Coordinates of C-alpha atoms in Angstrom, one line a residue:
M606 CA -94.4 -40.8 47.5
T607 CA -91.3 -43.0 47.1
E608 CA -91.5 -46.8 46.5
K609 CA -90.1 -47.4 49.9
A610 CA -92.7 -45.1 51.6
Q611 CA -95.5 -46.8 49.7
A612 CA -94.2 -50.3 50.7
L613 CA -94.0 -49.1 54.3
R614 CA -97.5 -47.8 54.1
E615 CA -98.9 -51.1 52.9
Q616 CA -97.0 -52.9 55.6
I617 CA -98.5 -50.6 58.3
L618 CA -102.0 -51.1 57.0
S619 CA -101.5 -54.9 56.8
L620 CA -100.2 -54.9 60.4
T621 CA -103.2 -52.7 61.5
R622 CA -105.6 -55.3 60.2
E623 CA -103.7 -58.1 61.9
F624 CA -103.7 -56.1 65.1
Q625 CA -107.5 -55.6 65.0
R626 CA -108.0 -59.4 64.6
E627 CA -105.7 -60.1 67.6
A628 CA -106.8 -57.3 69.9
F629 CA -110.6 -57.6 69.3
P630 CA -111.5 -61.2 68.8
A631 CA -115.1 -62.3 68.7
R632 CA -116.3 -63.5 72.1
E633 CA -119.0 -66.1 72.9
F634 CA -122.2 -64.7 74.4
E635 CA -122.9 -65.9 77.9
P636 CA -126.4 -65.0 79.2
G637 CA -126.3 -63.1 82.5
S638 CA -122.5 -62.7 82.2
S639 CA -122.1 -60.9 78.9
T640 CA -123.6 -57.5 78.4
V641 CA -126.3 -56.9 75.7
P642 CA -125.7 -53.3 74.6
V643 CA -128.5 -51.1 73.4
S644 CA -126.4 -49.8 70.6
G645 CA -122.8 -49.8 69.4
K646 CA -120.4 -49.7 66.6
V647 CA -119.5 -52.7 64.4
I648 CA -115.8 -52.2 63.4
D649 CA -113.4 -54.5 61.5
G650 CA -109.8 -54.3 60.5
D651 CA -110.6 -52.4 57.2
D652 CA -112.2 -49.7 59.2
I653 CA -109.2 -49.2 61.5
A654 CA -106.8 -49.4 58.5
A655 CA -108.8 -46.6 56.8
V656 CA -108.3 -44.3 59.8
V657 CA -104.5 -45.1 59.9
D658 CA -104.3 -44.7 56.1
S659 CA -105.8 -41.2 56.4
A660 CA -103.4 -40.3 59.3
L661 CA -100.4 -41.3 57.1
D662 CA -101.5 -38.6 54.7
A663 CA -100.5 -36.1 57.5
W664 CA -103.4 -33.8 56.3
F665 CA -105.7 -34.3 59.4
T666 CA -108.3 -31.6 58.6
T667 CA -111.1 -32.0 55.9
G668 CA -109.5 -33.3 52.7
R669 CA -109.8 -36.1 50.1
W670 CA -111.5 -38.6 52.4
A671 CA -114.1 -36.1 53.3
K672 CA -114.9 -35.3 49.7
E673 CA -115.1 -39.1 48.9
F674 CA -117.5 -39.7 51.8
E675 CA -119.7 -36.7 50.8
R676 CA -119.9 -38.1 47.3
K677 CA -120.8 -41.6 48.5
L678 CA -123.4 -40.4 51.0
A679 CA -125.1 -38.1 48.5
R680 CA -125.2 -41.0 46.0
F681 CA -126.8 -43.3 48.6
F682 CA -129.6 -40.7 49.1
G683 CA -129.8 -39.8 45.5
L684 CA -129.3 -36.2 46.3
R685 CA -127.0 -33.6 44.8
S686 CA -124.9 -32.8 47.9
A687 CA -123.9 -33.9 51.3
S688 CA -121.9 -31.6 53.6
L689 CA -119.9 -33.3 56.3
V690 CA -119.9 -31.9 59.8
N691 CA -118.5 -33.0 63.2
S692 CA -121.8 -34.4 64.7
G693 CA -125.5 -35.0 64.0
S694 CA -126.3 -32.2 66.5
S695 CA -124.1 -29.8 64.5
A696 CA -125.9 -31.0 61.4
N697 CA -129.2 -29.9 62.8
L698 CA -127.7 -26.5 63.9
V699 CA -126.2 -25.9 60.4
A700 CA -129.4 -27.0 58.7
F701 CA -131.6 -24.7 60.5
S702 CA -129.2 -21.8 60.6
A703 CA -128.9 -22.0 56.8
L704 CA -132.5 -21.1 56.6
T705 CA -131.9 -17.8 58.5
S706 CA -129.7 -16.4 55.8
P707 CA -130.7 -13.0 54.4
K708 CA -129.9 -14.4 51.0
L709 CA -133.2 -16.3 51.1
G710 CA -135.2 -13.0 50.8
D711 CA -138.8 -13.3 51.9
R712 CA -138.3 -17.0 52.9
Q713 CA -135.6 -16.1 55.5
I714 CA -136.4 -17.4 58.9
K715 CA -136.1 -14.5 61.4
P716 CA -136.2 -14.2 65.2
G717 CA -139.8 -14.7 66.5
D718 CA -140.9 -16.9 63.6
E719 CA -142.5 -20.2 64.5
V720 CA -141.4 -23.7 63.7
I721 CA -143.6 -26.8 64.1
T722 CA -142.0 -29.7 65.8
V723 CA -142.6 -32.4 68.5
A724 CA -141.5 -32.6 72.2
A725 CA -141.1 -36.4 72.2
G726 CA -137.5 -36.6 71.0
F727 CA -133.9 -35.6 71.3
P728 CA -133.0 -32.0 72.3
T729 CA -130.8 -31.1 69.4
T730 CA -133.7 -31.4 66.9
V731 CA -135.4 -28.5 68.8
N732 CA -132.4 -26.6 70.2
P733 CA -131.4 -24.9 66.9
I734 CA -134.9 -23.3 66.7
L735 CA -134.3 -21.7 70.1
Q736 CA -130.7 -20.9 69.5
N737 CA -131.8 -18.9 66.5
R738 CA -134.4 -17.1 68.7
C739 CA -137.4 -18.7 67.0
V740 CA -140.4 -20.2 68.6
P741 CA -141.0 -23.9 68.6
V742 CA -144.6 -25.0 68.3
F743 CA -145.1 -28.5 69.8
I744 CA -147.7 -31.0 68.6
D745 CA -148.3 -34.6 69.9
V746 CA -147.2 -37.9 68.5
T747 CA -149.1 -41.1 67.6
L748 CA -148.9 -44.5 69.3
P749 CA -147.4 -47.1 68.7
H750 CA -145.5 -45.3 65.9
Y751 CA -144.0 -42.5 68.1
E752 CA -144.2 -40.1 65.2
V753 CA -145.8 -36.7 64.7
D754 CA -149.6 -36.6 64.6
V755 CA -150.1 -35.0 61.2
T756 CA -153.8 -34.2 62.1
K757 CA -152.5 -31.4 64.4
L758 CA -150.5 -29.6 61.7
E759 CA -153.3 -27.2 60.6
A760 CA -154.0 -26.2 64.2
A761 CA -150.3 -25.6 64.8
R762 CA -149.9 -23.2 61.9
S763 CA -150.1 -19.4 62.3
E764 CA -149.1 -16.4 60.2
K765 CA -145.7 -16.6 61.9
T766 CA -145.0 -20.3 60.8
K767 CA -142.0 -20.6 58.6
A768 CA -140.8 -24.2 58.9
V769 CA -141.3 -27.7 60.1
M770 CA -138.4 -29.5 61.7
I771 CA -139.0 -33.1 63.0
A772 CA -137.0 -36.3 63.5
H773 CA -137.9 -39.7 62.2
T774 CA -138.0 -41.6 65.6
L775 CA -135.8 -44.7 66.2
G776 CA -135.7 -45.6 62.5
N777 CA -139.4 -45.4 61.8
A778 CA -140.6 -42.7 59.4
F779 CA -143.1 -40.0 60.3
D780 CA -145.8 -39.4 57.7
V781 CA -143.4 -37.3 55.7
E782 CA -145.6 -37.3 52.6
S783 CA -148.4 -35.5 54.5
V784 CA -145.9 -33.2 56.2
S785 CA -144.3 -32.4 52.9
A786 CA -147.7 -31.7 51.3
F787 CA -148.5 -29.4 54.2
C788 CA -145.2 -27.5 53.8
K789 CA -145.7 -27.1 50.1
K790 CA -149.3 -25.8 50.6
Y791 CA -148.1 -23.0 52.9
N792 CA -144.6 -22.5 51.4
L793 CA -142.8 -23.7 54.5
W794 CA -139.3 -25.1 54.9
L795 CA -139.1 -28.8 55.8
V796 CA -136.0 -30.1 57.7
E797 CA -135.9 -33.9 58.1
D798 CA -133.8 -35.1 61.0
C799 CA -132.8 -38.6 59.8
C800 CA -130.1 -39.2 62.5
D801 CA -132.0 -42.3 63.6
A802 CA -133.3 -43.3 60.2
L803 CA -130.4 -43.7 57.7
G804 CA -131.8 -46.0 55.0
T805 CA -135.5 -45.9 56.0
E806 CA -137.9 -45.6 53.1
L807 CA -141.5 -44.5 52.9
N808 CA -143.4 -45.9 49.9
G809 CA -140.2 -46.7 48.2
K810 CA -138.6 -43.2 48.7
K811 CA -135.8 -42.6 51.2
V812 CA -136.5 -40.4 54.1
G813 CA -134.3 -37.3 53.8
T814 CA -135.4 -36.8 50.2
F815 CA -138.9 -35.3 50.9
G816 CA -137.9 -32.0 52.5
D817 CA -135.5 -29.1 51.7
I818 CA -132.7 -30.3 54.0
A819 CA -131.9 -33.5 55.8
T820 CA -129.5 -34.4 58.6
V821 CA -127.8 -37.6 59.6
S822 CA -125.5 -38.6 62.5
F823 CA -122.4 -40.9 62.7
Y824 CA -122.1 -41.2 66.4
P825 CA -121.1 -44.8 67.4
A826 CA -124.7 -45.7 68.3
H827 CA -125.9 -44.9 64.8
H828 CA -126.2 -46.9 61.6
I829 CA -122.6 -46.2 60.6
T830 CA -120.0 -44.4 62.6
M831 CA -117.1 -42.0 62.4
G832 CA -116.8 -41.9 66.2
E833 CA -118.2 -38.4 66.0
G834 CA -119.7 -36.9 62.8
G835 CA -122.8 -35.9 60.9
A836 CA -123.9 -34.5 57.5
V837 CA -126.3 -32.1 56.0
L838 CA -128.0 -33.1 52.7
T839 CA -129.9 -31.1 50.2
D840 CA -130.9 -31.2 46.5
K841 CA -130.8 -27.5 46.2
P842 CA -127.5 -25.9 45.2
A843 CA -128.4 -22.5 46.7
L844 CA -129.0 -24.2 50.0
K845 CA -125.7 -26.1 49.8
V846 CA -123.8 -22.8 49.6
L847 CA -125.6 -21.5 52.7
I848 CA -125.1 -24.8 54.6
E849 CA -121.3 -24.7 53.9
S850 CA -121.1 -21.1 54.8
F851 CA -122.6 -21.6 58.2
R852 CA -120.4 -24.7 58.7
D853 CA -117.2 -22.9 57.6
W854 CA -117.0 -19.8 59.8
G855 CA -119.8 -18.0 57.9
R856 CA -117.5 -17.2 55.0
D857 CA -118.9 -16.0 51.6
C858 CA -116.2 -17.8 49.6
W859 CA -116.9 -21.3 48.5
C860 CA -113.4 -22.4 47.5
E861 CA -112.3 -25.8 48.9
P862 CA -109.5 -25.8 51.6
G863 CA -106.2 -25.3 49.9
V864 CA -107.8 -24.0 46.7
D865 CA -108.0 -20.3 45.8
N866 CA -109.9 -18.2 43.3
T867 CA -112.6 -20.7 42.2
C868 CA -114.8 -17.8 41.3
G869 CA -112.1 -16.1 39.2
K870 CA -112.6 -12.8 40.9
R871 CA -111.1 -13.3 44.4
F872 CA -109.9 -9.7 44.6
D873 CA -112.7 -8.1 42.6
W874 CA -115.7 -8.4 45.0
Q875 CA -117.6 -5.5 46.5
L876 CA -119.6 -6.8 49.5
G877 CA -120.9 -4.9 52.6
T878 CA -118.9 -1.8 53.3
L879 CA -115.6 -3.5 52.8
P880 CA -113.1 -1.9 50.4
C881 CA -113.6 -3.1 46.8
G882 CA -111.4 -6.1 46.1
Y883 CA -111.1 -7.2 49.8
D884 CA -109.9 -10.9 49.7
H885 CA -113.0 -13.0 49.2
K886 CA -111.5 -15.8 51.2
Y887 CA -111.8 -13.5 54.3
T888 CA -115.2 -12.1 53.5
Y889 CA -118.1 -13.3 55.8
S890 CA -121.8 -13.2 54.9
H891 CA -123.2 -15.1 57.9
I892 CA -122.6 -15.5 61.7
G893 CA -121.2 -19.0 61.3
Y894 CA -119.2 -21.7 63.0
N895 CA -116.3 -24.1 62.4
L896 CA -118.1 -27.4 62.4
K897 CA -116.1 -29.4 59.9
A898 CA -115.0 -33.0 60.5
T899 CA -111.5 -34.4 60.2
D900 CA -110.2 -36.6 57.3
M901 CA -109.6 -39.4 59.8
Q902 CA -113.3 -39.3 60.8
A903 CA -114.2 -39.3 57.1
A904 CA -111.9 -42.2 56.3
L905 CA -113.8 -44.3 58.8
G906 CA -117.0 -43.2 57.2
V907 CA -115.8 -44.2 53.7
S908 CA -115.0 -47.7 55.0
Q909 CA -118.3 -47.9 57.0
I910 CA -120.6 -46.7 54.2
A911 CA -119.6 -49.7 52.1
K912 CA -121.2 -51.9 54.8
L913 CA -124.3 -49.8 55.2
P914 CA -126.7 -52.0 53.1
H915 CA -125.7 -55.0 55.2
F916 CA -126.1 -53.1 58.5
I917 CA -129.5 -51.9 57.4
E918 CA -130.6 -55.5 56.6
R919 CA -129.3 -56.8 59.9
R920 CA -131.2 -54.1 61.8
K921 CA -134.4 -55.1 60.0
E922 CA -133.8 -58.8 60.7
N923 CA -133.1 -58.2 64.4
F924 CA -136.2 -56.1 64.8
A925 CA -138.4 -58.7 63.1
Y926 CA -136.9 -61.5 65.1
L927 CA -137.3 -59.8 68.5
R928 CA -140.9 -58.7 67.7
S929 CA -141.8 -62.2 66.7
K930 CA -140.2 -63.7 69.8
L931 CA -142.1 -61.3 72.1
Q932 CA -145.3 -62.0 70.4
S933 CA -144.8 -65.8 70.7
L934 CA -144.2 -65.4 74.4
G935 CA -147.6 -63.6 74.8
M936 CA -146.0 -60.3 75.9
E937 CA -148.6 -58.1 74.1
Q938 CA -150.9 -58.6 77.0
W939 CA -148.6 -56.3 79.0
L940 CA -146.6 -54.5 76.4
M941 CA -147.4 -52.3 73.4
L942 CA -145.0 -53.5 70.7
P943 CA -143.8 -51.1 68.0
E944 CA -145.4 -50.7 64.5
A945 CA -143.9 -49.0 61.5
T946 CA -145.8 -46.2 59.9
P947 CA -148.0 -47.4 57.0
G948 CA -145.9 -47.7 53.9
C949 CA -142.6 -47.5 55.8
D950 CA -139.7 -49.9 55.3
A951 CA -137.9 -48.9 58.5
S952 CA -134.1 -49.1 59.0
W953 CA -134.6 -49.5 62.7
F954 CA -132.4 -47.7 65.2
G955 CA -134.0 -49.3 68.2
F956 CA -137.0 -51.4 69.4
P957 CA -139.4 -49.2 71.3
I958 CA -141.6 -50.8 73.9
A959 CA -144.5 -49.3 75.9
V960 CA -145.6 -50.9 79.2
K961 CA -149.4 -50.8 79.3
L962 CA -151.1 -48.8 82.0
D963 CA -152.8 -51.9 83.4
A964 CA -149.6 -54.1 83.4
P965 CA -148.7 -55.6 86.8
F966 CA -145.4 -53.8 86.7
T967 CA -144.1 -50.4 85.8
R968 CA -141.7 -49.3 83.0
D969 CA -139.0 -48.4 85.6
Q970 CA -139.3 -51.8 87.3
L971 CA -138.8 -53.6 84.0
T972 CA -135.9 -51.5 82.9
K973 CA -134.2 -51.9 86.3
T974 CA -134.6 -55.7 86.0
L975 CA -133.1 -55.7 82.5
D976 CA -130.2 -53.5 83.7
A977 CA -129.5 -56.0 86.5
K978 CA -129.4 -58.7 83.9
K979 CA -126.8 -56.7 81.9
I980 CA -129.3 -55.8 79.1
G981 CA -129.0 -52.2 78.0
T982 CA -132.1 -50.0 77.7
R983 CA -132.8 -46.4 76.9
L984 CA -135.8 -44.1 77.1
I985 CA -137.0 -42.3 74.1
F986 CA -134.5 -39.6 74.7
A987 CA -135.9 -36.6 76.6
G988 CA -139.4 -38.0 76.9
N989 CA -141.3 -34.8 76.9
L990 CA -138.9 -31.9 76.3
L991 CA -141.2 -29.5 78.0
R992 CA -140.8 -31.3 81.3
Q993 CA -137.0 -30.9 81.1
P994 CA -135.3 -28.1 83.2
A995 CA -133.4 -26.8 80.2
Y996 CA -136.6 -25.5 78.6
E997 CA -137.9 -23.5 81.5
G998 CA -138.3 -19.9 80.7
W999 CA -138.0 -20.3 76.9
E1000 CA -140.8 -19.1 74.6
Y1001 CA -142.8 -21.8 72.9
R1002 CA -146.3 -22.7 71.9
V1003 CA -148.2 -26.0 72.6
V1004 CA -151.1 -27.4 70.6
G1005 CA -153.3 -29.5 72.9
E1006 CA -152.2 -31.3 76.0
L1007 CA -149.6 -33.7 74.5
P1008 CA -151.0 -36.8 76.2
N1009 CA -149.1 -39.3 74.1
T1010 CA -145.9 -37.4 74.6
D1011 CA -146.4 -37.8 78.4
F1012 CA -147.2 -41.4 77.8
V1013 CA -143.9 -41.8 76.0
M1014 CA -142.1 -40.1 79.0
N1015 CA -143.7 -42.4 81.6
Q1016 CA -144.2 -45.7 79.9
V1017 CA -141.8 -46.2 77.0
F1018 CA -138.3 -47.5 76.6
W1019 CA -136.3 -49.2 73.9
V1020 CA -133.8 -52.0 73.5
G1021 CA -131.2 -52.6 70.8
V1022 CA -131.4 -54.2 67.3
F1023 CA -128.0 -53.1 66.0
P1024 CA -126.0 -55.5 63.8
G1025 CA -123.7 -56.5 66.7
L1026 CA -126.6 -58.3 68.4
T1027 CA -127.1 -62.0 67.7
E1028 CA -130.2 -64.2 68.0
P1029 CA -129.1 -65.7 71.4
M1030 CA -128.8 -62.1 72.7
L1031 CA -132.3 -61.2 71.4
D1032 CA -133.7 -64.4 72.9
Y1033 CA -132.2 -63.5 76.2
I1034 CA -133.8 -60.0 76.1
A1035 CA -137.2 -61.5 75.3
E1036 CA -137.0 -64.3 77.8
T1037 CA -135.8 -62.0 80.6
M1038 CA -138.7 -59.7 80.0
H1039 CA -141.1 -62.7 79.9
A1040 CA -139.8 -64.2 83.1
F1041 CA -140.1 -60.8 84.9
A1042 CA -143.6 -60.2 83.6
E1043 CA -144.8 -63.7 84.6
Q1044 CA -143.4 -63.3 88.1
S1045 CA -145.0 -59.9 88.5
A1046 CA -148.4 -61.2 87.3
M1047 CA -148.3 -63.8 90.1
L1048 CA -147.6 -61.3 92.9
P1049 CA -150.5 -60.1 95.0
I1050 CA -151.8 -56.6 94.2
T1051 CA -151.0 -54.2 97.1
A1052 CA -152.7 -50.9 97.8

C-alpha cells in the first residue's frame, strides 16, 4: 500500500468515527415516549470503523479478520479452536452435523439415533437433530431456572442414545456438570448451545468448555454482534477438522482460502473411487454446506470482543438491579422471579418472569400492557416446541408430560438487561409492572 493510500485510509476511518458520533448521538430517556428494547446492539465509532477498515481490504470473504476473531474467541473460552460461521443457527447445524461423520467410527451419529434435549427453547437447537434424520428425546425443565431437569436423564436414555444437545437458557447455565458426567458414563456426545450464555460460568468454569462442542451466536440481540454470525468451538483437533469440513462445502482439504498444498501431497491422495492424485482441494468427504462468514462481519466481531468483559458486567448489574427493584415493590406475590442455577455466575441474556397461576392477571395481559407502554418483551422462544406446527409429523420421544415446559409456554416472558439499558429504564419496567399489578388486584373478580 502506498503512503498516500495509507493516509487516505486513516482519514476515512477518522471520518467514520466522526460520522458515528454525529449520526447516532445519545438520547435522553423519556418514560412512556422512548422505547425500552428487550435486546439490542451496543455499537460505537470504533465498531463501524472496523467494518469500513475491512471493506477497504477489498477481500470481502473470510480472511485475516476472521482468523483474528477466531483466535480471540478461542482464547476467551480457553479452548483450542473457534470456527466462524454465518449465524448461531448455522453453528448448531454444523456442530451436530460434524458428529455424523463416518470418520468417527463407532461414535458416528446415524439416522434413527436418539439425542436428548428439551422442548422449552429455540427451534434451531433441535432442528439439526431432525435435519440429520435423528430422533430428539424431550425431557422437562426446572423452575425458576428454566433449565433441563437432570433427574430425567436416565429415564430418557435408550440403547439408541448417542448425544445430548441442550441450550443454556437466557444466560443461565443448565447443570452441565451433571449432564457432562452422564455423557461420560455412557460415552455420549455433548453439544452445549451457548448462544444466550456467552461468558456464563458454572463453579468457575465457562459454559461451552464442559462438552465436546459448543456454539455461540452474534446476532444483534446477543452479547456481542456481527450483525449476523456465530461460531463453533471445540478442544478436540479431530472435531475441528470435521466442523470446518461441514462448514466449507464438505471438502476433505483443510487448506485456508488462498493457500494451497498445506498437506504437502495435494496431488497424491487416493480417496473414494476418484483417480489417484485427484486435486485434494476438490475432494469432498461429507455432504456439507457453505456457512462461512465475511471478513466485514468478523471485523465487527474483533472490535466487539474487546468490549465483551464490560458487556457481561453490565448485564449482570442490570439483572441484579431489576431483580432487587421488583422485590422491593413486592412483586413476588404475583410473579416468580428468576434464579440462577446453584454455582452459576450467569452472563444474563434476559430476565425471565413467570406470572403465578393465582395472580389477578394473566401473562398476556401483562405483556400487552408493557407493549402499550413501549417496553419490549419476548416469550421464552417457542414455549413448548411440541405444540408448534412445524413439528407435527416428525418422529420424537417424550419422557413424562413436560408440565413445566407447558408452564413456560403459558406463563413466562422476559424483559431485557442488555448493556444499552439504563437504571431509569429498568425503574420504568418495574414500576409499570407494579402499577398494572396493583390495579389488577383491586379489580373485582369476574366469573
